[in-house]
Coordinates of C-alpha atoms in Angstrom, one line a residue:
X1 CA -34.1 28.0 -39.1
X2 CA -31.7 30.5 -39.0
X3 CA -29.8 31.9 -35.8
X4 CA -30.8 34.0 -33.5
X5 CA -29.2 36.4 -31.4
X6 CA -29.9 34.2 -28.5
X7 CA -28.5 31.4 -29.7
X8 CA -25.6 33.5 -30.9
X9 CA -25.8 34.4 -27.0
X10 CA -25.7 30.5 -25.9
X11 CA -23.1 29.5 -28.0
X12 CA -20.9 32.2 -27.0
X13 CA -21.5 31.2 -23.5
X14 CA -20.8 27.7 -23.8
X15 CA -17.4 28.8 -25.9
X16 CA -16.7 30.7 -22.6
X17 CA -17.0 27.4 -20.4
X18 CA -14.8 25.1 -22.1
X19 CA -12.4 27.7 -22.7
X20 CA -11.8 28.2 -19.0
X21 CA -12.3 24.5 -18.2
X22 CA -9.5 23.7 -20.5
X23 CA -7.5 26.8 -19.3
X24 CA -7.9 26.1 -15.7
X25 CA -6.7 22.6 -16.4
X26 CA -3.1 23.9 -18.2
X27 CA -0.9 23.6 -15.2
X28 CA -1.6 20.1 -14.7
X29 CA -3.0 18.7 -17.5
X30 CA -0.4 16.1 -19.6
X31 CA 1.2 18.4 -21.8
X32 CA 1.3 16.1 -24.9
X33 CA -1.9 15.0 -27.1
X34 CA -4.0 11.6 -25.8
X35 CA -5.2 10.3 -29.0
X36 CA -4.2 11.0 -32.8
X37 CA -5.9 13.0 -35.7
X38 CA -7.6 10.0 -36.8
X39 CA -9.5 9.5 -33.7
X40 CA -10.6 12.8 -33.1
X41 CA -12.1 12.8 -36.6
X42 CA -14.5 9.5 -35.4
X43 CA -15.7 12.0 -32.5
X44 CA -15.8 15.2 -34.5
X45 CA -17.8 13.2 -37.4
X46 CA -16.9 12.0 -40.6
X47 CA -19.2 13.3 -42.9
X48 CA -21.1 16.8 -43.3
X49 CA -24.7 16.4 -41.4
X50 CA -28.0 16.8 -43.7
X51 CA -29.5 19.4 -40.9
X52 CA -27.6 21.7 -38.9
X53 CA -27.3 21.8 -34.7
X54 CA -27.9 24.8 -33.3
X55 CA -25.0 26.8 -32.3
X56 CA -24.4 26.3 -28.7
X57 CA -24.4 22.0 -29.8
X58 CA -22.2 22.0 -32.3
X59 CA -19.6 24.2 -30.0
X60 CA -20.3 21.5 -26.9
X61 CA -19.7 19.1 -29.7
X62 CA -16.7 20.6 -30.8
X63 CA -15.1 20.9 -27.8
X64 CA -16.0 17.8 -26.1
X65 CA -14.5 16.1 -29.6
X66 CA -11.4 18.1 -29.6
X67 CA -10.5 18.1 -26.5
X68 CA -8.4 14.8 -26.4
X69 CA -6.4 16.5 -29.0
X70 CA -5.3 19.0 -27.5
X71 CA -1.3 19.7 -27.0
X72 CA -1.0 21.9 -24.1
X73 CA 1.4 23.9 -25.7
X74 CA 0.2 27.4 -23.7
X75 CA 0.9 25.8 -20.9
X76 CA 3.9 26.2 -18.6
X77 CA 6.2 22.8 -19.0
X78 CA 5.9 22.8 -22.8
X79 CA 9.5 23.2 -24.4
X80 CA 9.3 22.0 -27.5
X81 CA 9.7 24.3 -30.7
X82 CA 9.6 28.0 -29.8
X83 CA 6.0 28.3 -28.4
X84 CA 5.0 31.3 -26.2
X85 CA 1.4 31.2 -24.6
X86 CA -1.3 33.2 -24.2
X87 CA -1.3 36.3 -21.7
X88 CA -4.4 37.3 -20.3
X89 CA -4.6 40.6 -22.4
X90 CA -4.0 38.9 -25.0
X91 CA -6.2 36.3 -25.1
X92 CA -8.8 38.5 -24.4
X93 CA -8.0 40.9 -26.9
X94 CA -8.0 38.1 -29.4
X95 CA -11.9 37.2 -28.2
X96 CA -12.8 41.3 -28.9
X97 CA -10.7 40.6 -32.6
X98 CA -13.3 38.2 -33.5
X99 CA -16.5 39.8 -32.0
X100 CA -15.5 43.0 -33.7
X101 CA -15.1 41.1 -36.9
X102 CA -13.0 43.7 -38.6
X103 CA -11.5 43.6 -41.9
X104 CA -8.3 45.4 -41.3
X105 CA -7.6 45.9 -44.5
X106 CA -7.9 49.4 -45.1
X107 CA -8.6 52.5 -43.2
X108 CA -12.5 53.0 -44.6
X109 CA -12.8 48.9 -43.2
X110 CA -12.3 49.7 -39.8
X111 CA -10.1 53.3 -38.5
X112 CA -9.7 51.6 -35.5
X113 CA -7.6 48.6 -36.7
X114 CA -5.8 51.0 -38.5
X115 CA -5.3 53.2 -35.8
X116 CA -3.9 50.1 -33.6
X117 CA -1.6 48.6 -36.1
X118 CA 0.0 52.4 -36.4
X119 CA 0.6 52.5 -32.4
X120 CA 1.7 49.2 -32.3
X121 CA 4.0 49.3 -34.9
X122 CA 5.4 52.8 -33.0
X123 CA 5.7 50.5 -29.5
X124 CA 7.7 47.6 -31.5
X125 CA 10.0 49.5 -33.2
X126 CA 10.7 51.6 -29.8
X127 CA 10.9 48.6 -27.9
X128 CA 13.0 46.7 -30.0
X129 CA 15.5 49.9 -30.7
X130 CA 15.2 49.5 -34.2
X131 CA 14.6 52.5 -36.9
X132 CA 11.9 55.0 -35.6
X133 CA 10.7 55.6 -39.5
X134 CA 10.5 51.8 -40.4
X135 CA 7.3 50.4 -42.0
X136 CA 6.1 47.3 -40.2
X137 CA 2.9 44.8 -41.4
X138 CA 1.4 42.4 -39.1
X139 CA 1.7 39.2 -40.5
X140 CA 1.1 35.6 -39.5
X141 CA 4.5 34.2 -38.7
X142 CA 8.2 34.2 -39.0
X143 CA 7.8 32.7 -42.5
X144 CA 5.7 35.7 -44.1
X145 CA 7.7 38.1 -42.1
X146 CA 10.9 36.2 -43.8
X147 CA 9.1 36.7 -47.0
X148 CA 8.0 39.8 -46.7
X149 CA 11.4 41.4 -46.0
X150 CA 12.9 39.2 -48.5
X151 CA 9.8 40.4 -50.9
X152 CA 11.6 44.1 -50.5
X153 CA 15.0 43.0 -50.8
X154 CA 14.1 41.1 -53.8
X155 CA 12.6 44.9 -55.0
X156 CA 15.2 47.0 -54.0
X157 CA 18.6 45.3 -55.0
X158 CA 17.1 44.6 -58.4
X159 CA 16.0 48.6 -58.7
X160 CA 19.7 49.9 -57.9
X161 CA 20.6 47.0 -60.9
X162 CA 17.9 49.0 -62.8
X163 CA 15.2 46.5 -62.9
X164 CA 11.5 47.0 -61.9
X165 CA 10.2 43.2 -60.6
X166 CA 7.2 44.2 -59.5
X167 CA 6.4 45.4 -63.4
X168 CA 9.1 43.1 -65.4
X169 CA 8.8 40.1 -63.3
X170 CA 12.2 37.9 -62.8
X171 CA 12.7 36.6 -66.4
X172 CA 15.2 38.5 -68.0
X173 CA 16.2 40.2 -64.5
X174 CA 19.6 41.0 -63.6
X175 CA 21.0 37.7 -60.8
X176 CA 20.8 38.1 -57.3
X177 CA 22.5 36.7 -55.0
X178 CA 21.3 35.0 -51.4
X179 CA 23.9 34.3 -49.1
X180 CA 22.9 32.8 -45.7
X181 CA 24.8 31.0 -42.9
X182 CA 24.8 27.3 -42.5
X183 CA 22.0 27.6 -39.6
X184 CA 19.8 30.0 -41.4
X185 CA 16.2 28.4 -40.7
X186 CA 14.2 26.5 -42.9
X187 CA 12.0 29.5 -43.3
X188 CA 14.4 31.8 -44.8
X189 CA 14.9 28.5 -48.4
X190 CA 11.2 28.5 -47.8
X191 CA 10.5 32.4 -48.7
X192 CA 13.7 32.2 -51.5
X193 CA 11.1 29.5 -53.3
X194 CA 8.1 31.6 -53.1
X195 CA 9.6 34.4 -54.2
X196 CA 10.8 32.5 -57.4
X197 CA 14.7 33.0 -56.3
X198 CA 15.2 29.2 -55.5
X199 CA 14.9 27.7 -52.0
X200 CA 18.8 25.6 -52.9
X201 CA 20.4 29.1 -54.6
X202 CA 21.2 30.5 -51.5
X203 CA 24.9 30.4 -50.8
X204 CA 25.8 28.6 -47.4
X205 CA 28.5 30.8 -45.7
X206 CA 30.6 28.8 -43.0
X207 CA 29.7 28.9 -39.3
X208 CA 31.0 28.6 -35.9
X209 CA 30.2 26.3 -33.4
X210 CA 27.1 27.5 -32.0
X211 CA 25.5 28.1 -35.4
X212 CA 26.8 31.7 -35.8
X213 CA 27.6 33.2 -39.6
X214 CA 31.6 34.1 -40.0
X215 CA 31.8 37.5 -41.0
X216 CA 35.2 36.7 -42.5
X217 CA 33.9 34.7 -44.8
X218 CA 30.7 36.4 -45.7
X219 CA 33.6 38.9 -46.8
X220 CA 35.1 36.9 -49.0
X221 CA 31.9 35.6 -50.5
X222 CA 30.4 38.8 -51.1
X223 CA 34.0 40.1 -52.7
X224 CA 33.9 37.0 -55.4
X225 CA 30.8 38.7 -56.8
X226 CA 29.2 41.9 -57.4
X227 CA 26.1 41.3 -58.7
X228 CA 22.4 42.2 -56.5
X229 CA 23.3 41.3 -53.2
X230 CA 21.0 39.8 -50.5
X231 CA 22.2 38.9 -47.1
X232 CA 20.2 37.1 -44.3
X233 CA 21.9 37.1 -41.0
X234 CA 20.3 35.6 -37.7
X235 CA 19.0 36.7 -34.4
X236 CA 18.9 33.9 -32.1
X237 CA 19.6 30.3 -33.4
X238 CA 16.8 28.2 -33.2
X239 CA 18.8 25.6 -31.4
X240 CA 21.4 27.1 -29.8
X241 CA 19.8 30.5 -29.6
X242 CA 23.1 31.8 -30.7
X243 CA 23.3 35.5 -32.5
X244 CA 25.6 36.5 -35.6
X245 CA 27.7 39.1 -35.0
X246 CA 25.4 41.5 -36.3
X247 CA 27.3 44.3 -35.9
X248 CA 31.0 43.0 -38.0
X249 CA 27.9 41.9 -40.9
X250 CA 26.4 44.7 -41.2
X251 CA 30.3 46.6 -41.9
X252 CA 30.5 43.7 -44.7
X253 CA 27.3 44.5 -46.3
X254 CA 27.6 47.7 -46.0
X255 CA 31.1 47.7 -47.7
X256 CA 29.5 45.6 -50.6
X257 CA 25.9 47.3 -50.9
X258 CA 24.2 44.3 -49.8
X259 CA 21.2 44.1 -48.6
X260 CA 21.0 43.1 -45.2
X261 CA 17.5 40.6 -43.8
X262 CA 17.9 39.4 -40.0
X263 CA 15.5 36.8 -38.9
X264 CA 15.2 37.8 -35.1
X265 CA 11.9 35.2 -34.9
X266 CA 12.6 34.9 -31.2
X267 CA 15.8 36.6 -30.6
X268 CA 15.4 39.8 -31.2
X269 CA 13.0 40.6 -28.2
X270 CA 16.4 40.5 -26.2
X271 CA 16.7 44.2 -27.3
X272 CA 14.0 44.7 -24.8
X273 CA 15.9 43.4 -21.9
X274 CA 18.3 46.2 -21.1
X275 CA 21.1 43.2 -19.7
X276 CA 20.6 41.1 -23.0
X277 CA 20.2 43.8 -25.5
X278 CA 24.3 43.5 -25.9
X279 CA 23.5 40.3 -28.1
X280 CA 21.6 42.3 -30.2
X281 CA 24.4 45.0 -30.9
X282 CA 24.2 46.5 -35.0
X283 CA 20.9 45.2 -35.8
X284 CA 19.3 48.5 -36.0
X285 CA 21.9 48.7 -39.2
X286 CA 20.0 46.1 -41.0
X287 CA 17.5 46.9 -43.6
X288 CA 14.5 44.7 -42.6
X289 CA 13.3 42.5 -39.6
X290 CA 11.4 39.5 -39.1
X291 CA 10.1 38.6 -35.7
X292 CA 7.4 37.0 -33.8
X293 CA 5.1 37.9 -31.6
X294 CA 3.2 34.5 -30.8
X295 CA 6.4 33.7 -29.2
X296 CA 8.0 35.6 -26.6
X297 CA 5.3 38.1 -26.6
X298 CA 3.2 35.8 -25.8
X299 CA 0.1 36.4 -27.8
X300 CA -2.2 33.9 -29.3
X301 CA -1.8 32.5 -32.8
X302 CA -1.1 34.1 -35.1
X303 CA 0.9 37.2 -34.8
X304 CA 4.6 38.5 -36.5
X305 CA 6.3 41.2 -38.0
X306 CA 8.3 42.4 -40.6
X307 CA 9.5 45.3 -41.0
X308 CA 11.5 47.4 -43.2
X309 CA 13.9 50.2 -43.2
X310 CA 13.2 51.1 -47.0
X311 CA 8.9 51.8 -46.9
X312 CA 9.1 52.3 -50.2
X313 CA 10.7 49.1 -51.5
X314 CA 8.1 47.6 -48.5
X315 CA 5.0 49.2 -50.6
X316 CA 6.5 48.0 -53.7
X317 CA 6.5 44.8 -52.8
X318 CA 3.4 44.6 -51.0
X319 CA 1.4 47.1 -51.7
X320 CA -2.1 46.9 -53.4
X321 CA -4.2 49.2 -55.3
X322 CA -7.3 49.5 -57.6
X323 CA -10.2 51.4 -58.9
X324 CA -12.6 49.4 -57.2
X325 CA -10.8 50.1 -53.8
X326 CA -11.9 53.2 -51.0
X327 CA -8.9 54.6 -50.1
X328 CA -8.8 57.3 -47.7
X329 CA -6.2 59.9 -48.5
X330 CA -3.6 60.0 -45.5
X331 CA -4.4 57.2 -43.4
X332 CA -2.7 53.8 -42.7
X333 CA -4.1 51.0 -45.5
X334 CA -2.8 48.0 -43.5
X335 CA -2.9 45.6 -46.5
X336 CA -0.2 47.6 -48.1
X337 CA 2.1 46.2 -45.5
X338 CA 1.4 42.5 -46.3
X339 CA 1.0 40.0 -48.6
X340 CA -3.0 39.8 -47.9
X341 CA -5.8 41.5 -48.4
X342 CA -8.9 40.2 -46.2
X343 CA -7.2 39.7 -42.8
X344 CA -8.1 40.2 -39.5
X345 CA -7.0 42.6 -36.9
X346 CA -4.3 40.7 -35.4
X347 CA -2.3 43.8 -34.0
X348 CA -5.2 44.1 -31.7
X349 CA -3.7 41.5 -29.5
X350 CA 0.0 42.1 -29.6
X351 CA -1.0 46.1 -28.3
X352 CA -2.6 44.2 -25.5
X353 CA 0.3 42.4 -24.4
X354 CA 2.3 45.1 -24.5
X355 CA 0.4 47.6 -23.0
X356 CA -0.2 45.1 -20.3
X357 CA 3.3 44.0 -19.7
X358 CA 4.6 47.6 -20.8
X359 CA 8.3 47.9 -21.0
X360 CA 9.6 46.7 -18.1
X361 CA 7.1 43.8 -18.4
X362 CA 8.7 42.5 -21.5
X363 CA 12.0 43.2 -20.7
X364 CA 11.3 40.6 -17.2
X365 CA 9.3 37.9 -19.1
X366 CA 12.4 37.7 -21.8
X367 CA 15.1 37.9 -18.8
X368 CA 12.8 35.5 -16.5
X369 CA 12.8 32.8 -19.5
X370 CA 16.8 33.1 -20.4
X371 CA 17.4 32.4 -16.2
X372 CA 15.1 29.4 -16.7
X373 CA 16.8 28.0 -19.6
X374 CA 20.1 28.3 -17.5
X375 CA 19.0 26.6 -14.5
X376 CA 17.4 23.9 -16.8
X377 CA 20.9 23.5 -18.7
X378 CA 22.4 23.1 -15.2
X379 CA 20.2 20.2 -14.1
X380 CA 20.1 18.8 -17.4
X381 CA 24.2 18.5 -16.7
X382 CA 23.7 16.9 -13.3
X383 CA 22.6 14.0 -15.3
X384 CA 25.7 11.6 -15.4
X385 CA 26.7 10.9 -18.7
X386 CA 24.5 14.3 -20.1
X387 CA 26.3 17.4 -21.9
X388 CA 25.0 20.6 -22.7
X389 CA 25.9 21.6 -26.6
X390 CA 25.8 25.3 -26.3
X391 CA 26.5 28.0 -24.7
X392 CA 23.2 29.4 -23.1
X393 CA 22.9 32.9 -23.6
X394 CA 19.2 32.9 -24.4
X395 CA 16.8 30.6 -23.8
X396 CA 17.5 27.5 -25.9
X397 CA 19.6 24.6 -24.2
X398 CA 20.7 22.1 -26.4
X399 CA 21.9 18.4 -24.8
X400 CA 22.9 15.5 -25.7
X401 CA 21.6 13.1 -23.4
X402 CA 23.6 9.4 -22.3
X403 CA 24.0 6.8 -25.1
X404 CA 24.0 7.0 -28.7
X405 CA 21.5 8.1 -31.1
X406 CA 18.7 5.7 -30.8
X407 CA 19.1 6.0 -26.7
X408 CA 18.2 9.7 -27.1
X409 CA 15.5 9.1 -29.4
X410 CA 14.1 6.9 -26.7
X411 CA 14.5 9.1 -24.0
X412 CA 12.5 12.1 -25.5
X413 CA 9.9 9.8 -26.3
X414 CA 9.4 8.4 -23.2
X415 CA 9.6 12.1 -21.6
X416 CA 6.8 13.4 -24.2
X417 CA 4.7 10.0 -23.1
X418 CA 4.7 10.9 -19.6
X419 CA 2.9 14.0 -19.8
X420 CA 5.0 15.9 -17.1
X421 CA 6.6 18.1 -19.8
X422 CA 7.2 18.2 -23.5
X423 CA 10.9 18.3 -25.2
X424 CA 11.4 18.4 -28.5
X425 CA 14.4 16.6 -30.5
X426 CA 16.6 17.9 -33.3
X427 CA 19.7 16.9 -35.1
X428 CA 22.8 19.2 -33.9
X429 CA 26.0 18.1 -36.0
X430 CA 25.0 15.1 -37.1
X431 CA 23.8 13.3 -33.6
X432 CA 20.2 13.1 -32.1
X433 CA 20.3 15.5 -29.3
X434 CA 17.4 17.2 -26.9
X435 CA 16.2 20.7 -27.6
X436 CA 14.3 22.6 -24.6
X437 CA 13.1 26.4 -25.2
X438 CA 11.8 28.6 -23.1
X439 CA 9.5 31.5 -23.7
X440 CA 6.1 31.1 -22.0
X441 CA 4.9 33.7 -19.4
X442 CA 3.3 31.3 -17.2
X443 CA 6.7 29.0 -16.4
X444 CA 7.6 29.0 -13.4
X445 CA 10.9 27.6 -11.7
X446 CA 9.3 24.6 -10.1
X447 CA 8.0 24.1 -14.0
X448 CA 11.8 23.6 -14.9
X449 CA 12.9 21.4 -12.0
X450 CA 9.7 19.1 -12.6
X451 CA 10.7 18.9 -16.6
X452 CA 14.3 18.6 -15.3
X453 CA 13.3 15.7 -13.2
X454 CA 11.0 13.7 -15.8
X455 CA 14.0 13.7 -18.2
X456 CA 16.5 12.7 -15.1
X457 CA 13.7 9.9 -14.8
X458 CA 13.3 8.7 -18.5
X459 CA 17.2 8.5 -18.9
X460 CA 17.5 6.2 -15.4
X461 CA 14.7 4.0 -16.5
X462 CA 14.8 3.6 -20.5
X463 CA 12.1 1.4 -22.1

C-alpha cells in the first residue's frame, strides 16, 4: 500500500526523536565510532526486503542500526580533520531544505532558492571583504569549489592565449601552466585531473617552514615561462593553518598575468574577525575563491563556495543552457554557477547561520576557536618530552608527541580508543606527528583541557 500522509506524519516524528536523542547525547557521548562498517551492515540488513515497512519502521530501524556508527564529529571534543558542527539555525534550516524539496536549479524551480543564494552570496562576499561584483555557486565542498575556480581559470588564461575550451576542448590547446606550493592540498591535484590538466603537472614551488609558498621563487618560476599561467596560493594550511603571503603573490601574478586561485577552505573566514583579518591581507586581489561553509560556519553537510572575480569566465565554465530549459529572463539560474544541475538548496542553511550568528557572531566563533587552539598548543607543550611544530596563528596545532614514529602512532590511537576526544594524525616533514583543529561552535574551554588531558594520559600510560 502506498504512504499516507499520516505515516509521512509518523515517520517524521520518529526522525525528530532520535535526532534529539542522539543530539542530546553529543557532549558526552565517545566521540569515536563503536563498531565498523561491516557490523552495522548485519543490523541495517544485507539484502533488499521482498515487502516494504512502513515509514516510521524503517526510520526506527535505521536509526537504531546506525547508531553505533556514528562518529560524533558535531560534537564539541572532535579535532580531527577540519570539521565544524551543526548550529541550531542551521540544522534547522537544513530540515525546511528537505521538506521544501526544492530543485534549486533555476529561478522557474523555486524563486525562493534563487532569491536566497543571491543574498547569501551578497553576505559572503561582504563578510569575507572580497569583490562586491563576484559570482559565487554553492557547491558541496572545498574540492568542487577548487574545481570550479580552477574550471574558470582553465577558461580564461586559455581565452587571452586565443583558445575557446569550452568549444575546442584541450587537444590542440595552447599549454598551461599550474604552479602550486609544496603544501597545496590534495584537493587542488585532485581538480587539475578532472579538469584533464594532470593531477602530477602542477609545478611544486618551494616553501617555508610552516607550509607557506615563497613568493621569491614563485617569481622565478613564473619568469622561466610565459605561457597560460595558473597560480594556486593558500589560505590557511591544513596542518599548520599557516597563510601565503597573499599579498607579495598576488604582485607576482599580477606582474606575469597569471591567474591567481586561493584555497581559503578554512582560512579565509579569518577575514571576518576584524583581529585576524591581517592574515588574510591581498586576497581580495585574487581572481577566485574556494571556501567552506560546513566548516567554520558551522553548517551541516554539505555546503562551500567558490567564487569568481571574472562571472563571465565563471558562466563559461559552468554555465548550462538548452531549448528544453524555462529560463526566466533576469533572474539568478543557480545551476549556472556550478557543475550540477538537480541540486538542492543548500544556501538555505548557510543564510541561517549567518543571519543567526550575524557579523559579530562569526567574527567570535572564528576568534573563540583560534584562542582554543592556543591554549590546547600550550597544554599539549606541558607534556614533557612534547613540541608544538607551528606557529599557531589560527586554529590548527600541530605536535609531535614523545618517542619516535611508532610511539606517536600509538598514542593517537589510544586517545581516539578512549572516547574522550578525537585527534587525528598526519605526516609533517617526514615524522608521525598529532594534528588538533579547531572549528566547532559548541567547544568549549573545559572541552580543550579534557582532550588536553586524555592525550597527557595516553602518552604517560602507552599500550
Amino acid at each position: 500500500m502506498p504512504a499516507s500522509r499520516v505515516d509521512r506524519a509518523a515517520a517524521l516524528h520518529t526522525a525528530l526523536n532520535h535526532a534529539t536523542t542522539f543530539l542530546g547525547s553529543l557532549d558526552e557521548r565517545p566521540v569515536a565510532a563503536r563498531v565498523d562498517a561491516p557490523s552495522v551492515r548485519q543490523r541495517l540488513g544485507e539484502f533488499l526486503p521482498e515487502h516494504g515497512d512502513d515509514p516510521a519502521t524503517v526510520i526506527d530501524a535505521l536509526a537504531t542500526g546506525a547508531e553505533p556508527g556514528l562518529v560524533a564529529s558535531a560534537g564539541p571534543r572532535h579535532f580531527g580533520f577540519v570539521i565544524g558542527g551543526a548550529l541550531p539555525a542551521a540544522l534547522a534550516a537544513d530540515w525546511l531544505v528537505s521538506a521544501w524539496d526544492q530543485c534549486a536549479a533555476f529561478h522557474s524551480l523555486s524563486p525562493a532558492a534563487a532569491a536566497i543564494e543571491d543574498i547569501t552570496a551578497e553576505w559572503i562576499l561582504d563578510l569575507l571583504s572580497l569583490p562586491s561584483d563576484a559570482s559565487v555557486g554553492f557547491v558541496t565542498g572545498a574540492q568542487a569549489a577548487n574545481t570550479t575556480g580552477l574550471a574558470a581559470a582553465r577558461h580564461a588564461v586559455l581565452a587571452r592565449a586565443g583558445w575557446d575550451v569550452g568549444r575546442d576542448g584541450l587537444i590542440g590547446a595552447p599549454r598551461i601552466r599550474v604552479l602550486c606550493g609544496e603544501q597545496a592540498h590534495v584537493t587542488i591535484h585532485t581538480a587539475l585531473r578532472l579538469l584533464g590538466l594532470g593531477e602530477s603537472t602542477a609545478v611544486r614551488v618551494a616553501a617555508d617552514a610552516q607550509g607557506r609558498m615563497k613568493p621569491q621563487a614563485l617569481a622565478a618560476e613564473l619568469a622561466s615561462d610565459d605561457c597560460p599561467t595558473i597560480v594556486c596560493a593558500q589560505a590557511g594550511n591544513v596542518a599548520t593553518g599557516a597563510f601565503d603571503d597573499l599579498d607579495a603573490i598576488a604582485d607576482v601574478c599580477a606582474a606575469h598575468s597569471a591567474w591567481l586561485h586561493i584555497d581559503g577552505a578554512f582560512g579565509l573566514w579569518a577575514a571576518a574577525a576584524p583581529d585576524l583579518a591581517y592574515l588574510t591581507a591581498g586576497a581580495a586581489r585574487a581572481d577566485s575563491w574556494a571556501v567552506d561553509a560546513h566548516k567554520w560556519l558551522n553548517v551541516p553537510y554539505d555546503g562551500a563556495m567558490a567564487i569568481v572575480a571574472d562571472r563571465d569566465a565563471h558562466l563559461a565554465a559552468t554555465g548550462l543552457a538548452g531549448p528544453y530549459l524555462v529560463a526566466d529572463p533576469g533572474q539568478r539560474d543557480n545551476t549556472n554557477y556550478v557543475p550540477e544541475s538537480s541540486r538542492r538548496a543548500r544556501a538555505v542553511p548557510i543564510y541561517a547561520a549567518l543571519r543567526s550568528l550575524g557579523r559579530t557572531g562569526v567574527a567570535d566563533l572564528v576568534r573563540r576557536n583560534c584562542g582554543q587552539a592556543r591554549r590546547m598548543a600550550q597544554l599539549l607543550a606541558a607534556i614533557p618530552g612534547a613540541r608544538v611544530l607551528n606557529d599557531v596563528v589560527l586554529n590548527q596545532v600541530l605536535v609531535r608527541l614523545p618517542g619516535d614514529d611508532d610511539a606517536n602512532r600509538t598514542a593517537i590511537a589510544a586517545v581516539q580508543a578512549d572516547g574522550t576526544c578525537w585527534l587525528g594524525g598526519t605526516t609533517w616533514n617526514g615524522q608521525h606527528v598529532l594534528r588538533v583543529s579547531f572549528s566547532n561552535w559548541a567547544t568549549t574551554d573545559d572541552d580543550v583541557d579534557r582532550a588536553a588531558a586524555a592525550v597527557a594520559a595516553a602518552v604517560s600510560t602507552p599500550s
